[in-house]
Coordinates of C-alpha atoms in Angstrom, one line a residue:
M1 CA 26.3 14.3 -6.0
R2 CA 23.4 12.2 -7.3
Q3 CA 23.8 11.4 -11.1
P4 CA 21.5 12.5 -13.6
A5 CA 18.4 10.7 -14.1
A6 CA 19.5 9.1 -17.4
H7 CA 22.0 7.3 -15.4
R8 CA 19.9 6.2 -12.5
P9 CA 19.1 2.4 -11.8
A10 CA 16.1 0.5 -12.0
F11 CA 14.9 -2.0 -9.7
A12 CA 17.8 -2.4 -7.2
S13 CA 16.0 -2.5 -4.3
A14 CA 13.7 -5.4 -5.4
R15 CA 16.7 -7.3 -6.8
N16 CA 18.3 -6.9 -3.6
F17 CA 15.4 -8.3 -1.8
A18 CA 15.4 -11.5 -3.7
K19 CA 19.0 -12.1 -2.9
F20 CA 18.5 -11.8 0.5
A21 CA 16.0 -14.4 0.7
G22 CA 18.3 -16.8 -1.0
M23 CA 16.6 -16.9 -4.4
A24 CA 18.9 -14.7 -6.6
N25 CA 19.4 -15.6 -10.0
D26 CA 22.1 -18.1 -10.7
A27 CA 25.6 -16.6 -11.9
S28 CA 25.1 -17.0 -15.3
G29 CA 21.5 -15.3 -15.1
R30 CA 20.1 -17.9 -17.4
G31 CA 16.4 -19.0 -16.9
Q32 CA 15.3 -22.6 -16.6
R33 CA 12.1 -24.5 -17.5
S34 CA 11.8 -25.8 -14.1
P35 CA 13.1 -24.8 -10.5
G36 CA 14.4 -28.7 -10.8
F37 CA 13.7 -31.8 -9.0
A38 CA 17.2 -31.8 -7.2
L39 CA 16.1 -28.4 -5.4
A40 CA 12.6 -30.1 -4.8
A41 CA 14.2 -33.0 -3.4
S42 CA 16.5 -31.3 -1.2
L43 CA 13.4 -28.8 0.0
L44 CA 11.3 -32.4 1.0
V45 CA 14.3 -33.9 2.9
A46 CA 14.8 -30.6 4.5
A47 CA 11.0 -30.0 5.6
V48 CA 10.9 -33.7 7.0
V49 CA 14.4 -33.3 8.9
L50 CA 13.4 -29.4 10.1
V51 CA 11.9 -29.8 13.8
G52 CA 8.7 -27.9 13.7
V53 CA 8.0 -27.4 9.8
Y54 CA 5.4 -24.7 10.5
I55 CA 2.1 -26.3 8.9
V56 CA 1.0 -29.7 7.5
R57 CA -2.0 -29.1 5.4
G58 CA -4.9 -32.1 6.0
G59 CA -8.8 -32.5 5.7
A60 CA -10.7 -29.7 6.9
P61 CA -12.8 -30.0 9.9
G62 CA -16.4 -31.5 9.9
P63 CA -19.3 -29.0 10.0
T64 CA -18.9 -25.9 12.6
L65 CA -21.2 -23.3 13.6
Y66 CA -19.6 -19.9 15.1
V67 CA -21.8 -17.8 17.3
G68 CA -21.7 -15.3 20.0
G69 CA -19.9 -12.5 18.8
P70 CA -20.2 -9.8 15.9
I71 CA -19.1 -11.3 12.8
L72 CA -18.2 -8.8 10.0
T73 CA -19.0 -10.0 6.9
M74 CA -17.9 -7.6 4.1
D75 CA -20.4 -8.2 1.9
A76 CA -22.2 -5.8 -0.7
D77 CA -24.2 -4.6 2.4
N78 CA -21.1 -4.7 5.0
R79 CA -23.8 -7.0 7.3
V80 CA -22.8 -7.9 10.7
V81 CA -24.4 -11.3 11.5
E82 CA -24.9 -13.4 14.5
A83 CA -23.8 -16.8 13.3
L84 CA -21.4 -18.5 10.6
A85 CA -21.6 -22.1 9.2
I86 CA -19.0 -23.8 7.5
D87 CA -18.5 -27.4 6.2
G88 CA -15.0 -28.4 5.1
E89 CA -13.3 -25.6 3.5
R90 CA -16.3 -23.4 2.2
I91 CA -19.0 -21.4 4.1
V92 CA -22.3 -22.3 3.8
G93 CA -24.4 -19.9 5.5
T94 CA -24.8 -16.6 7.4
G95 CA -27.3 -15.1 9.7
T96 CA -29.1 -15.4 12.8
E97 CA -28.1 -18.1 15.6
A98 CA -31.8 -18.8 15.5
S99 CA -31.8 -19.7 11.5
L100 CA -28.5 -21.6 11.8
R101 CA -29.0 -23.7 15.0
P102 CA -31.2 -26.4 13.0
W103 CA -28.7 -26.7 10.9
A104 CA -25.6 -27.2 13.3
E105 CA -27.9 -29.8 15.1
R106 CA -29.0 -31.6 11.8
E107 CA -25.5 -31.8 10.5
G108 CA -24.1 -32.6 13.8
A109 CA -21.8 -29.3 14.1
R110 CA -19.4 -28.4 16.9
V111 CA -20.6 -25.0 18.1
V112 CA -17.8 -22.3 18.6
D113 CA -18.6 -19.8 20.8
L114 CA -16.8 -16.5 20.1
D115 CA -17.6 -15.4 24.1
G116 CA -17.9 -11.5 22.5
R117 CA -14.9 -11.3 20.2
A118 CA -15.2 -10.3 16.6
M119 CA -14.6 -12.1 13.2
M120 CA -13.9 -11.3 9.5
P121 CA -12.4 -12.4 6.6
G122 CA -8.8 -13.3 6.9
V123 CA -6.8 -10.1 5.5
I124 CA -5.4 -10.4 2.0
D125 CA -2.3 -8.3 1.4
A126 CA -2.5 -6.2 -1.5
H127 CA 1.3 -5.5 -2.0
G128 CA 4.0 -6.8 0.3
H129 CA 7.2 -8.6 -0.6
F130 CA 6.7 -12.2 1.2
P131 CA 8.9 -13.8 2.5
G132 CA 10.7 -10.5 3.2
E133 CA 9.4 -10.3 6.9
G134 CA 11.5 -13.8 7.7
L135 CA 14.5 -12.2 7.1
Y136 CA 15.0 -11.1 10.7
A137 CA 15.1 -14.6 11.6
I138 CA 18.7 -15.2 10.2
Y139 CA 19.9 -11.2 10.0
A140 CA 20.5 -8.5 12.5
D141 CA 17.6 -6.2 13.2
L142 CA 18.6 -2.7 12.7
N143 CA 15.1 -0.8 13.0
S144 CA 14.7 2.4 14.8
P145 CA 11.6 3.0 17.2
P146 CA 8.8 2.6 16.7
I147 CA 9.7 -0.5 14.8
G148 CA 12.8 -1.1 16.7
D149 CA 15.1 -0.2 19.3
V150 CA 18.4 1.2 17.5
G151 CA 18.4 4.8 18.4
N152 CA 21.8 5.7 17.4
I153 CA 24.9 4.8 15.5
D154 CA 26.3 3.0 18.9
D155 CA 23.3 0.8 18.9
L156 CA 23.6 -0.1 15.3
V157 CA 27.1 -1.0 15.9
K158 CA 26.2 -3.0 19.2
R159 CA 23.7 -5.3 17.5
L160 CA 26.0 -6.0 14.6
A161 CA 28.5 -7.0 16.9
E162 CA 26.3 -9.3 19.0
Q163 CA 25.6 -10.7 15.2
A164 CA 29.3 -10.8 14.8
A165 CA 30.0 -12.8 18.1
E166 CA 27.5 -15.6 16.9
T167 CA 29.2 -15.8 13.6
P168 CA 32.2 -17.8 12.7
E169 CA 35.4 -15.7 12.0
G170 CA 35.5 -14.6 8.4
D171 CA 31.5 -15.6 7.5
W172 CA 29.5 -12.5 6.9
V173 CA 27.3 -10.3 9.1
V174 CA 24.1 -8.7 7.8
G175 CA 22.0 -6.4 9.5
L176 CA 18.5 -4.9 7.8
S177 CA 16.6 -2.0 8.0
Y178 CA 18.4 1.2 9.5
D179 CA 16.8 4.4 8.8
D180 CA 19.6 7.0 8.9
S181 CA 16.7 9.9 9.2
L182 CA 15.7 8.3 12.5
L183 CA 19.2 8.0 14.0
A184 CA 20.5 10.4 16.2
E185 CA 23.4 11.5 14.2
R186 CA 20.8 12.2 11.3
R187 CA 23.5 10.4 8.5
H188 CA 24.2 6.9 7.4
P189 CA 26.9 4.8 9.4
T190 CA 30.3 4.6 7.4
R191 CA 33.0 1.6 7.1
F192 CA 34.9 3.0 10.0
D193 CA 31.6 2.8 12.0
L194 CA 30.7 -0.8 11.0
D195 CA 34.6 -1.6 11.6
R196 CA 33.9 -1.0 15.5
A197 CA 31.3 -4.2 15.2
S198 CA 33.8 -6.7 13.7
T199 CA 37.3 -6.5 11.6
E200 CA 37.4 -10.3 11.6
H201 CA 34.2 -10.2 9.6
P202 CA 32.8 -8.8 6.5
V203 CA 30.0 -6.7 8.0
V204 CA 26.9 -5.1 5.7
A205 CA 24.2 -2.9 6.8
W206 CA 20.9 -2.5 4.8
H207 CA 19.0 0.4 4.5
I208 CA 15.1 0.4 5.5
S209 CA 14.4 1.4 1.8
L210 CA 17.1 -1.4 0.3
H211 CA 18.3 1.7 -1.7
F212 CA 21.4 2.0 0.2
A213 CA 24.0 -0.4 1.8
V214 CA 27.2 0.1 3.9
A215 CA 30.2 -2.1 4.1
N216 CA 32.7 -2.3 6.6
T217 CA 36.6 -2.5 5.6
L218 CA 37.0 -6.2 5.3
A219 CA 33.6 -6.5 3.2
L220 CA 34.8 -3.4 0.8
E221 CA 38.1 -5.5 0.5
K222 CA 35.9 -9.1 -0.3
L223 CA 33.8 -6.9 -2.6
G224 CA 36.7 -5.5 -4.7
I225 CA 35.6 -2.1 -4.2
S226 CA 38.7 0.3 -3.7
A227 CA 39.8 4.3 -4.6
Q228 CA 40.1 2.7 -8.1
T229 CA 36.5 1.4 -8.6
E230 CA 34.7 3.5 -10.7
D231 CA 31.0 4.2 -9.9
P232 CA 28.5 1.9 -11.8
E233 CA 25.9 3.0 -13.8
G234 CA 23.3 4.3 -11.9
G235 CA 25.1 3.9 -8.8
V236 CA 27.5 5.9 -6.3
I237 CA 30.1 4.8 -4.4
R238 CA 30.8 7.3 -1.6
R239 CA 34.0 8.4 -1.2
S240 CA 35.9 10.1 2.3
E241 CA 36.0 13.6 2.3
N242 CA 38.6 15.0 -0.2
S243 CA 39.6 11.6 -0.9
R244 CA 38.8 8.9 -3.4
E245 CA 38.6 6.2 -0.7
P246 CA 35.2 4.7 -0.5
D247 CA 33.5 5.9 2.9
G248 CA 31.7 2.4 2.9
V249 CA 28.1 3.8 2.2
L250 CA 26.8 2.5 -1.8
E251 CA 24.0 3.9 -3.4
E252 CA 21.6 2.6 -5.5
N253 CA 23.1 0.1 -8.4
A254 CA 26.2 0.2 -6.4
T255 CA 24.4 -1.7 -3.6
L256 CA 23.9 -4.6 -6.7
I257 CA 28.1 -5.1 -5.6
V258 CA 26.8 -6.3 -2.3
R259 CA 23.9 -8.2 -3.3
D260 CA 25.9 -10.3 -5.9
G261 CA 29.0 -10.2 -3.1
I262 CA 27.7 -12.2 -0.1
P263 CA 26.6 -15.6 -0.1
T264 CA 22.8 -16.8 -0.2
P265 CA 21.3 -17.9 2.9
T266 CA 21.3 -21.6 3.0
L267 CA 18.8 -24.3 2.7
F268 CA 18.0 -24.3 6.1
Q269 CA 18.3 -20.5 6.5
G270 CA 15.9 -20.3 4.0
L271 CA 13.6 -22.3 5.3
R272 CA 13.9 -20.7 9.0
L273 CA 13.1 -17.5 7.3
M274 CA 10.2 -18.9 5.1
R275 CA 8.4 -20.1 8.5
E276 CA 9.3 -16.9 10.5
A277 CA 7.6 -15.2 7.5
T278 CA 4.5 -17.7 7.5
R279 CA 4.4 -17.3 11.6
R280 CA 4.3 -13.4 11.3
Y281 CA 2.1 -13.1 8.7
L282 CA -0.6 -15.9 10.3
S283 CA -0.3 -14.2 13.9
Q284 CA -1.6 -11.0 12.3
G285 CA -4.4 -12.7 10.4
V286 CA -3.3 -12.6 6.9
T287 CA -4.5 -15.4 5.2
T288 CA -3.2 -14.6 1.7
A289 CA 0.4 -12.7 1.3
Q290 CA 1.8 -11.2 -1.6
S291 CA 5.1 -11.6 -3.4
G292 CA 5.5 -8.5 -5.1
Y293 CA 8.5 -8.3 -7.8
T294 CA 9.3 -12.0 -7.7
D295 CA 12.7 -12.6 -9.0
R296 CA 13.4 -15.8 -11.2
R297 CA 14.5 -18.2 -8.6
L298 CA 12.1 -17.3 -5.8
V299 CA 9.3 -17.8 -8.6
G300 CA 10.5 -21.3 -8.9
V301 CA 10.6 -21.8 -5.2
L302 CA 7.9 -20.2 -3.9
P303 CA 5.6 -23.1 -5.1
W304 CA 7.7 -25.7 -3.7
M305 CA 7.5 -24.2 -0.3
S306 CA 3.5 -23.7 -0.6
R307 CA 3.2 -27.5 -1.7
L308 CA 5.4 -28.8 1.1
G309 CA 3.5 -26.7 3.8
V310 CA 6.7 -24.9 4.6
I311 CA 4.5 -21.6 3.5
G312 CA 1.5 -21.9 5.4
V313 CA -0.5 -19.1 4.0
R314 CA -2.5 -18.2 0.5
M315 CA -0.3 -16.6 -1.8
V316 CA -0.3 -14.5 -4.8
V317 CA 2.9 -13.8 -6.6
W318 CA 3.5 -10.8 -8.8
P319 CA 6.6 -11.9 -11.3
A320 CA 9.5 -9.5 -11.9
E321 CA 9.3 -7.9 -15.6
D322 CA 12.5 -10.5 -16.7
V323 CA 10.9 -13.4 -15.4
Q324 CA 7.3 -12.4 -17.2
D325 CA 9.6 -11.5 -20.3
A326 CA 11.1 -15.2 -20.0
A327 CA 8.0 -16.6 -19.8
L328 CA 6.5 -14.8 -22.8
D329 CA 9.4 -16.1 -24.6
G330 CA 9.0 -19.7 -23.8
E331 CA 12.2 -19.8 -21.7
I332 CA 10.4 -20.4 -18.5
E333 CA 7.0 -22.0 -17.2
L334 CA 5.2 -20.0 -13.9
T335 CA 4.1 -23.3 -12.6
T336 CA 2.0 -23.7 -9.7
Y337 CA 0.9 -26.7 -7.9
D338 CA -2.3 -25.6 -6.7
P339 CA -3.8 -22.0 -7.7
M340 CA -5.9 -22.2 -4.4
W341 CA -3.0 -21.8 -2.2
L342 CA -0.7 -20.1 -4.7
R343 CA -1.2 -18.1 -8.0
F344 CA 0.6 -15.9 -10.3
G345 CA -1.2 -12.3 -10.5
A346 CA 0.1 -9.2 -12.1
V347 CA 3.5 -8.6 -13.7
K348 CA 5.4 -5.6 -11.6
I349 CA 7.4 -2.8 -13.2
V350 CA 9.1 -0.3 -11.0
A351 CA 9.0 3.5 -12.3
D352 CA 10.5 5.3 -9.8
G353 CA 11.8 5.3 -5.9
S354 CA 10.9 6.5 -2.8
I355 CA 9.5 9.7 -1.2
Q356 CA 11.9 9.2 1.9
G357 CA 14.8 8.2 -0.3
Y358 CA 14.4 11.6 -2.4
T359 CA 13.9 9.0 -5.5
G360 CA 10.2 9.5 -6.2
Y361 CA 9.9 11.6 -8.8
L362 CA 7.8 14.7 -8.3
T363 CA 6.2 17.4 -10.7
E364 CA 7.1 19.9 -8.2
P365 CA 10.9 20.1 -5.9
Y366 CA 11.3 18.3 -2.7
H367 CA 10.4 20.7 0.2
V368 CA 13.9 20.5 1.4
P369 CA 16.4 19.0 -1.0
P370 CA 18.9 16.6 -0.1
P371 CA 22.5 17.6 0.6
S372 CA 24.5 18.4 -2.9
E373 CA 21.2 18.8 -4.9
P374 CA 19.7 22.4 -5.9
A375 CA 16.7 23.5 -4.6
D376 CA 14.7 22.7 -7.8
Y377 CA 15.4 19.0 -7.4
R378 CA 12.3 16.5 -8.1
G379 CA 13.7 13.3 -8.1
F380 CA 13.8 11.0 -11.4
P381 CA 12.3 8.5 -13.2
R382 CA 13.6 5.0 -12.9
V383 CA 12.3 3.9 -16.4
S384 CA 11.9 6.1 -19.4
R385 CA 8.7 7.0 -20.6
E386 CA 9.4 5.0 -23.9
E387 CA 10.6 1.9 -22.5
L388 CA 7.3 2.2 -19.7
F389 CA 5.4 2.6 -22.8
E390 CA 6.9 -0.7 -24.6
R391 CA 6.6 -2.8 -22.0
V392 CA 2.8 -1.8 -21.0
E393 CA 1.9 -2.5 -24.4
R394 CA 3.4 -5.6 -24.6
Y395 CA 2.2 -7.0 -21.5
Q396 CA -1.4 -5.7 -22.4
R397 CA -1.1 -7.4 -25.4
A398 CA -0.5 -10.5 -23.8
G399 CA -3.6 -10.0 -21.7
L400 CA -1.9 -9.7 -18.1
Q401 CA -2.6 -7.4 -15.5
I402 CA -0.2 -4.9 -14.8
A403 CA 1.0 -3.2 -11.5
I404 CA 3.4 -0.4 -11.6
H405 CA 5.3 1.1 -8.6
G406 CA 4.8 4.8 -8.4
N407 CA 5.3 7.0 -5.4
G408 CA 5.6 10.7 -7.2
D409 CA 2.8 12.4 -9.0
A410 CA 5.3 13.0 -12.1
T411 CA 6.0 9.4 -12.5
I412 CA 2.0 8.9 -11.8
D413 CA 1.7 11.1 -14.6
D414 CA 3.9 8.2 -16.8
I415 CA 2.0 5.3 -15.4
L416 CA -1.7 6.7 -16.3
D417 CA -0.5 8.1 -20.1
A418 CA 1.2 4.3 -20.4
Y419 CA -1.9 2.9 -19.3
E420 CA -4.0 5.2 -21.7
S421 CA -2.0 4.8 -24.5
V422 CA -3.4 0.7 -24.4
R423 CA -6.7 1.2 -23.8
E424 CA -8.0 0.1 -27.0
V425 CA -5.1 -2.5 -27.5
D426 CA -6.2 -6.2 -28.2
R427 CA -5.7 -8.4 -25.4
G428 CA -5.4 -11.4 -27.2
A429 CA -7.2 -14.4 -25.3
A430 CA -8.1 -12.2 -22.8
G431 CA -10.1 -10.0 -24.8
R432 CA -11.5 -6.8 -23.4
T433 CA -12.2 -7.9 -19.8
P434 CA -11.2 -5.6 -17.2
T435 CA -7.8 -5.3 -16.7
R436 CA -7.9 -4.0 -13.2
H437 CA -4.2 -2.7 -13.7
I438 CA -2.4 -1.1 -10.8
V439 CA -0.5 1.9 -9.4
I440 CA 1.4 0.3 -6.5
H441 CA 1.8 3.4 -3.7
A442 CA 0.2 6.4 -5.3
Q443 CA 1.3 8.1 -2.5
T444 CA 1.7 11.9 -3.9
A445 CA -1.8 11.1 -6.6
R446 CA -3.3 14.4 -7.4
P447 CA -7.0 14.8 -7.6
D448 CA -6.8 15.0 -11.5
Q449 CA -5.0 11.9 -11.4
L450 CA -7.7 10.4 -9.6
D451 CA -10.2 11.4 -12.0
R452 CA -8.1 9.7 -14.8
M453 CA -7.9 6.6 -12.5
R454 CA -11.7 6.6 -12.7
E455 CA -11.9 7.0 -16.3
L456 CA -9.2 4.5 -17.0
G457 CA -10.5 1.7 -14.6
I458 CA -7.0 2.1 -12.7
V459 CA -6.6 0.8 -9.0
P460 CA -4.5 2.6 -6.7
S461 CA -3.0 0.5 -3.9
F462 CA -1.9 3.0 -1.3
F463 CA 1.0 2.5 1.3
S464 CA -1.1 4.7 3.8
L465 CA 1.3 3.2 6.5
H466 CA 3.5 6.1 5.3
T467 CA 1.3 8.5 7.2
Y468 CA 2.1 6.9 10.6
Y469 CA 6.0 6.1 10.2
W470 CA 7.3 8.9 8.0
G471 CA 4.3 11.7 8.1
D472 CA 6.3 14.0 10.5
R473 CA 9.3 14.0 8.0
H474 CA 6.9 14.1 5.0
R475 CA 5.7 17.6 6.5
E476 CA 9.0 19.0 7.5
I477 CA 11.4 17.6 4.9
F478 CA 10.3 15.7 1.9
L479 CA 6.8 16.9 0.9
G480 CA 6.0 20.4 3.1
P481 CA 2.8 20.7 4.8
E482 CA 0.3 20.8 1.8
R483 CA 1.7 17.7 0.2
A484 CA 2.2 15.7 3.2
D485 CA -1.8 16.7 3.9
R486 CA -2.8 15.0 0.9
I487 CA -0.5 11.8 0.8
S488 CA -2.4 8.4 0.2
P489 CA -5.8 10.1 -0.6
A490 CA -7.9 7.6 0.2
R491 CA -11.2 9.8 0.8
S492 CA -10.5 11.6 -2.3
A493 CA -10.6 8.2 -4.2
A494 CA -13.6 6.9 -2.6
D495 CA -15.5 10.0 -3.2
R496 CA -14.6 9.8 -6.9
G497 CA -15.6 6.1 -7.1
V498 CA -12.4 4.8 -7.6
R499 CA -11.9 1.5 -5.8
Y500 CA -8.7 1.4 -4.0
T501 CA -6.8 -1.0 -1.7
I502 CA -4.2 -0.2 1.3
H503 CA -1.1 -2.0 2.0
A504 CA 1.9 -2.2 4.1
D505 CA 4.7 -3.3 1.7
S506 CA 6.2 -5.3 4.2
P507 CA 9.0 -5.8 5.2
V508 CA 9.6 -2.0 4.5
V509 CA 7.1 -2.0 7.7
P510 CA 5.7 -4.8 9.9
M511 CA 2.9 -6.7 8.5
E512 CA 0.6 -5.1 11.0
P513 CA -3.0 -4.9 9.2
M514 CA -4.6 -3.6 12.3
R515 CA -2.3 -0.7 12.4
L516 CA -2.8 -0.1 8.7
V517 CA -6.5 0.1 8.9
W518 CA -5.9 2.4 12.0
S519 CA -3.4 4.6 10.0
A520 CA -5.8 4.8 7.0
V521 CA -8.9 5.6 9.6
N522 CA -6.8 8.1 11.7
R523 CA -4.0 9.6 9.6
Q524 CA -1.9 10.4 12.7
S525 CA 2.1 10.2 12.4
T526 CA 4.5 8.8 15.5
G527 CA 4.7 12.3 16.7
G528 CA 0.9 12.5 17.2
A529 CA 0.2 15.2 14.4
V530 CA -2.7 14.2 11.8
L531 CA -1.9 14.4 8.4
G532 CA -4.7 15.4 6.4
E533 CA -7.8 15.3 8.3
Q534 CA -10.0 15.3 4.8
E535 CA -8.4 12.1 3.8
R536 CA -9.4 10.0 6.5
I537 CA -11.6 6.9 5.8
T538 CA -14.1 4.9 7.5
V539 CA -13.4 1.8 9.3
V540 CA -15.7 -0.1 7.3
E541 CA -13.8 0.9 4.1
A542 CA -10.5 0.9 5.6
L543 CA -11.3 -2.9 6.6
R544 CA -12.7 -3.5 3.1
A545 CA -9.3 -2.4 1.7
V546 CA -7.8 -5.2 3.1
T547 CA -10.4 -7.7 2.4
I548 CA -13.0 -8.0 -0.2
D549 CA -11.6 -5.1 -2.2
A550 CA -7.8 -6.7 -2.3
A551 CA -9.7 -9.9 -3.3
W552 CA -11.2 -7.9 -6.1
Q553 CA -7.9 -6.3 -6.9
H554 CA -6.3 -9.9 -7.2
F555 CA -9.4 -11.1 -9.5
E556 CA -10.3 -13.3 -6.4
E557 CA -13.5 -12.1 -5.1
D558 CA -15.6 -14.7 -6.2
I559 CA -13.7 -17.0 -3.9
K560 CA -12.2 -14.8 -1.1
G561 CA -12.5 -11.4 0.6
S562 CA -16.1 -11.6 2.2
L563 CA -17.8 -14.3 4.6
E564 CA -20.7 -15.2 2.1
P565 CA -21.7 -18.8 1.2
G566 CA -19.5 -20.8 -1.4
K567 CA -16.4 -18.9 -0.7
L568 CA -13.4 -20.3 1.3
A569 CA -13.3 -20.1 5.1
D570 CA -10.7 -18.0 5.4
L571 CA -11.3 -16.1 8.7
V572 CA -10.0 -14.3 11.6
I573 CA -10.9 -14.0 15.0
L574 CA -10.1 -10.6 16.7
S575 CA -10.0 -9.5 20.5
R576 CA -12.9 -7.2 19.9
S577 CA -15.1 -5.7 17.1
P578 CA -13.0 -3.0 15.1
L579 CA -16.2 -1.2 14.7
E580 CA -16.2 -0.3 18.4
D581 CA -13.5 2.3 18.7
P582 CA -11.6 3.7 15.4
S583 CA -8.7 5.5 18.0
G584 CA -8.3 2.0 19.1
L585 CA -7.8 -0.1 16.1
A586 CA -3.8 -0.7 16.2
E587 CA -4.4 -2.0 19.7
I588 CA -6.9 -5.1 18.4
D589 CA -5.3 -8.7 19.0
V590 CA -5.6 -11.4 16.4
V591 CA -6.7 -14.4 18.5
E592 CA -6.9 -16.9 16.1
T593 CA -6.4 -17.5 11.9
I594 CA -8.2 -19.8 10.0
I595 CA -7.8 -20.9 6.3
G596 CA -10.0 -23.4 4.7
G597 CA -11.9 -24.1 7.8
R598 CA -8.5 -25.0 9.7
T599 CA -7.2 -23.2 12.6
V600 CA -3.5 -22.2 11.7
W601 CA -2.4 -20.1 14.0
H602 CA -4.0 -19.3 18.0
A603 CA -2.7 -16.9 20.3
D604 CA -3.2 -19.5 23.2
L605 CA -0.6 -21.6 21.2
E606 CA 1.7 -19.0 20.3
A607 CA 2.1 -18.0 23.9
A608 CA 2.9 -21.9 25.0
H609 CA 5.7 -21.6 22.8

């Protein structure tokens, strides 16, 4: 039985992610003014000795002219041009090939023939959890189709056993991203299942949502979880039937016992995961990554990793609440060494959970309630209205942009009420400039809520890939047909003049921007059903949502997001134009990714390795 809403946890999954990345708070929980020169020195030494640090930044190449393919500028008129000229890190001209050829000859520019391929601005992540995709470099991948190949619990056990065979006896074995609703058994694995993977290793499997974890018998012993262990506030230690013995499944705040009990990745594992995350993002044409809800140690480490070139993609970092509070109180400094490569953005608040985890807070009951819950079960808020209002007011007075996670429409009501409550609050040094406060995910936003967003100037960032990965289950289980057809209502937002973005929330699902664009345009589920044809948007609208509109959301539209003179030469070359065939958007390949005029990833080089 789930606990009453008043005792539900806050922020478990985001904090779990920070632990996975090896960047969790120290045992004392106390902050530091700096991540420390010892850490920086260790990173520098490791970066030098680690073979193949992903990217070493240098000067941009000289003048270059791109011709021979459609160039989608994403400017105010959505122009498609014949040629683009860059000099150093910046774009210096766009237009016809005939108009820019004289410049190329005068400057001695190299001329790059796109050979029919398309160019567009580099993708800007509106919301995700970099470097989460890199965790698969060190942990077992337990994803089910269409992401992975784990179809049942036997497959899951086999994958963990393979990881155990490569792990010294007694060390922890960790797997990520199983989805109980996609396993053939339609249940969570238990400690008895994980015991089949190994009894000589403590074994932990994390749910794709990070709201659940499963531990084997040895792991439970090492974590001190037994029949005598009481459920933590806001968490559940599931028990075997007719017994108080733990069955291995831990919910919500009970997962924090695992988070705090397993070792953080080593320095070299941390470097591996950062490099792998960078590789995955660059291979998908992402030139600006986003770290949403960044914990204290990660806030200190990311700037150093960026400075050393281990992270080869630009970044926008959203501090978690406790980090931002510590910064406002003068306990820590949010330091960046080069704001062109890494800058701090909105402060992130988590107001409810996930729809597919039954923890999103809805105004109407779930279509099919979870086991052991009544028919009128609606989920729950993760933070009280009073606390939400207090936090929003504090950050508003500090002149900060605010991003609040809200999936269920009841939570979105609370978020919009909180934003409206500070509409006239003085923003200190920031004055009354546009705030561009954000509702993250906004999956079940109603038409009246979109009207309020327009009135308040709020930015919804839609998790549009839910229509693909979970669409069938939203229709059949979680939301029912009517609400499922309205999920991620981008068309309704556009028709109201509400500027929005779309995102993948990686590593919840893979960072695949062209699949994200395809999903927003086609709204097709993995089962082939169309969820809400009326909420489809055009290809251009979807491309803008991952380029110029995402840059605007981050207050970076003056330097990124469109191909215009004076802006950074952050570009991606695609195998073909995304304007040709909306139904085939997900099959478009990234050929080359360019940041600041330099090629940082190329398909041919990837294939050679």
